[in-house]
């Protein structure tokens, strides 16, 4: 009987050690998983930040390009209006004068 109790005690002690070892392994695996999640989050944040930077740069370049084109178009329109006025300012003045008189 004593032999059986000793054997049961050994089995219980072995089971306890196995459970403790499982607990340590679980803790190690949990820490590794947490570390991998943090690394993944950091990597994802870095990639997202880089993508946002690229998009902002593209938008800034597009804005500058559109502004340059708009300025060129505006300058061309003013030049066209100035040329039209220079060519026909006498006629335009006469037409305006006649409209004023006819009122």
mmCIF file of C-alpha atoms in Angstrom:
data_model
loop_
_atom_site.group_PDB
_atom_site.id
_atom_site.type_symbol
_atom_site.label_atom_id
_atom_site.label_comp_id
_atom_site.label_asym_id
_atom_site.label_seq_id
_atom_site.Cartn_x
_atom_site.Cartn_y
_atom_site.Cartn_z
ATOM 1 C CA UNK A 1 0.000 0.000 0.000
ATOM 2 C CA UNK A 2 2.808 2.344 0.878
ATOM 3 C CA UNK A 3 4.367 1.647 -2.482
ATOM 4 C CA UNK A 4 1.154 2.670 -4.220
ATOM 5 C CA UNK A 5 0.995 5.888 -2.183
ATOM 6 C CA UNK A 6 4.615 6.656 -3.042
ATOM 7 C CA UNK A 7 3.896 6.025 -6.705
ATOM 8 C CA UNK A 8 0.799 8.263 -6.559
ATOM 9 C CA UNK A 9 2.854 10.937 -4.823
ATOM 10 C CA UNK A 10 5.484 10.696 -7.571
ATOM 11 C CA UNK A 11 2.801 10.901 -10.234
ATOM 12 C CA UNK A 12 1.256 13.932 -8.541
ATOM 13 C CA UNK A 13 4.655 15.620 -8.237
ATOM 14 C CA UNK A 14 5.416 14.852 -11.887
ATOM 15 C CA UNK A 15 2.010 16.207 -12.928
ATOM 16 C CA UNK A 16 2.611 19.346 -10.876
ATOM 17 C CA UNK A 17 6.018 19.882 -12.545
ATOM 18 C CA UNK A 18 4.445 19.316 -15.962
ATOM 19 C CA UNK A 19 1.735 21.896 -15.161
ATOM 20 C CA UNK A 20 4.347 24.403 -13.956
ATOM 21 C CA UNK A 21 6.391 23.804 -17.102
ATOM 22 C CA UNK A 22 3.247 24.284 -19.230
ATOM 23 C CA UNK A 23 2.568 27.520 -17.373
ATOM 24 C CA UNK A 24 6.089 28.792 -18.118
ATOM 25 C CA UNK A 25 5.826 27.738 -21.761
ATOM 26 C CA UNK A 26 2.432 29.431 -21.994
ATOM 27 C CA UNK A 27 3.934 32.629 -20.559
ATOM 28 C CA UNK A 28 6.859 32.490 -23.001
ATOM 29 C CA UNK A 29 4.532 31.888 -25.959
ATOM 30 C CA UNK A 30 2.255 34.678 -24.785
ATOM 31 C CA UNK A 31 5.201 37.097 -24.564
ATOM 32 C CA UNK A 32 6.424 36.052 -28.012
ATOM 33 C CA UNK A 33 2.950 36.536 -29.486
ATOM 34 C CA UNK A 34 2.670 39.953 -27.834
ATOM 35 C CA UNK A 35 6.111 40.912 -29.146
ATOM 36 C CA UNK A 36 5.177 39.806 -32.676
ATOM 37 C CA UNK A 37 1.915 41.775 -32.476
ATOM 38 C CA UNK A 38 3.809 44.890 -31.367
ATOM 39 C CA UNK A 39 6.361 44.460 -34.154
ATOM 40 C CA UNK A 40 3.547 44.010 -36.679
ATOM 41 C CA UNK A 41 1.739 47.099 -35.356
ATOM 42 C CA UNK A 42 4.963 49.125 -35.536
ATOM 43 C CA UNK A 43 5.646 47.925 -39.069
ATOM 44 C CA UNK A 44 2.071 48.664 -40.158
ATOM 45 C CA UNK A 45 2.211 52.130 -38.604
ATOM 46 C CA UNK A 46 5.506 52.817 -40.370
ATOM 47 C CA UNK A 47 4.100 51.696 -43.719
ATOM 48 C CA UNK A 48 0.946 53.731 -43.209
ATOM 49 C CA UNK A 49 2.958 56.821 -42.302
ATOM 50 C CA UNK A 50 5.091 56.390 -45.430
ATOM 51 C CA UNK A 51 2.016 55.972 -47.633
ATOM 52 C CA UNK A 52 0.434 59.087 -46.132
ATOM 53 C CA UNK A 53 3.674 61.014 -46.752
ATOM 54 C CA UNK A 54 3.741 59.883 -50.391
ATOM 55 C CA UNK A 55 0.087 60.786 -50.926
ATOM 56 C CA UNK A 56 0.629 64.228 -49.386
ATOM 57 C CA UNK A 57 3.658 64.768 -51.602
ATOM 58 C CA UNK A 58 1.683 63.748 -54.703
ATOM 59 C CA UNK A 59 -1.187 66.047 -53.745
ATOM 60 C CA UNK A 60 1.231 68.917 -53.133
ATOM 61 C CA UNK A 61 2.848 68.368 -56.538
ATOM 62 C CA UNK A 62 -0.572 68.173 -58.210
ATOM 63 C CA UNK A 63 -1.668 71.372 -56.456
ATOM 64 C CA UNK A 64 1.492 73.178 -57.566
ATOM 65 C CA UNK A 65 1.012 71.958 -61.116
ATOM 66 C CA UNK A 66 -2.611 73.108 -61.209
ATOM 67 C CA UNK A 67 -1.694 76.493 -59.745
ATOM 68 C CA UNK A 68 1.039 76.928 -62.327
ATOM 69 C CA UNK A 69 -1.387 76.047 -65.117
ATOM 70 C CA UNK A 70 -4.041 78.373 -63.694
ATOM 71 C CA UNK A 71 -1.538 81.233 -63.502
ATOM 72 C CA UNK A 72 -0.475 80.590 -67.087
ATOM 73 C CA UNK A 73 -4.107 80.504 -68.239
ATOM 74 C CA UNK A 74 -4.886 83.714 -66.330
ATOM 75 C CA UNK A 75 -1.836 85.468 -67.762
ATOM 76 C CA UNK A 76 -2.811 84.358 -71.273
ATOM 77 C CA UNK A 77 -6.363 85.621 -70.771
ATOM 78 C CA UNK A 78 -5.104 89.003 -69.524
ATOM 79 C CA UNK A 79 -2.664 89.239 -72.421
ATOM 80 C CA UNK A 80 -5.487 88.463 -74.845
ATOM 81 C CA UNK A 81 -7.731 91.086 -73.251
ATOM 82 C CA UNK A 82 -4.921 93.652 -73.306
ATOM 83 C CA UNK A 83 -4.218 92.925 -76.979
ATOM 84 C CA UNK A 84 -7.910 93.174 -77.821
ATOM 85 C CA UNK A 85 -8.144 96.500 -75.988
ATOM 86 C CA UNK A 86 -5.001 97.869 -77.652
ATOM 87 C CA UNK A 87 -6.338 96.950 -81.094
ATOM 88 C CA UNK A 88 -9.873 98.193 -80.616
ATOM 89 C CA UNK A 89 -9.818 100.717 -77.786
ATOM 90 C CA UNK A 90 -10.868 103.571 -80.092
ATOM 91 C CA UNK A 91 -13.804 101.616 -81.467
ATOM 92 C CA UNK A 92 -14.804 100.386 -77.993
ATOM 93 C CA UNK A 93 -14.655 103.948 -76.649
ATOM 94 C CA UNK A 94 -16.800 105.198 -79.520
ATOM 95 C CA UNK A 95 -19.400 102.417 -78.996
ATOM 96 C CA UNK A 96 -19.543 103.151 -75.283
ATOM 97 C CA UNK A 97 -19.923 106.866 -75.943
ATOM 98 C CA UNK A 98 -22.784 106.221 -78.402
ATOM 99 C CA UNK A 99 -24.573 103.964 -75.893
ATOM 100 C CA UNK A 100 -24.321 106.635 -73.230
ATOM 101 C CA UNK A 101 -25.742 109.256 -75.593
ATOM 102 C CA UNK A 102 -28.628 107.054 -76.672
ATOM 103 C CA UNK A 103 -29.906 106.586 -73.115
#
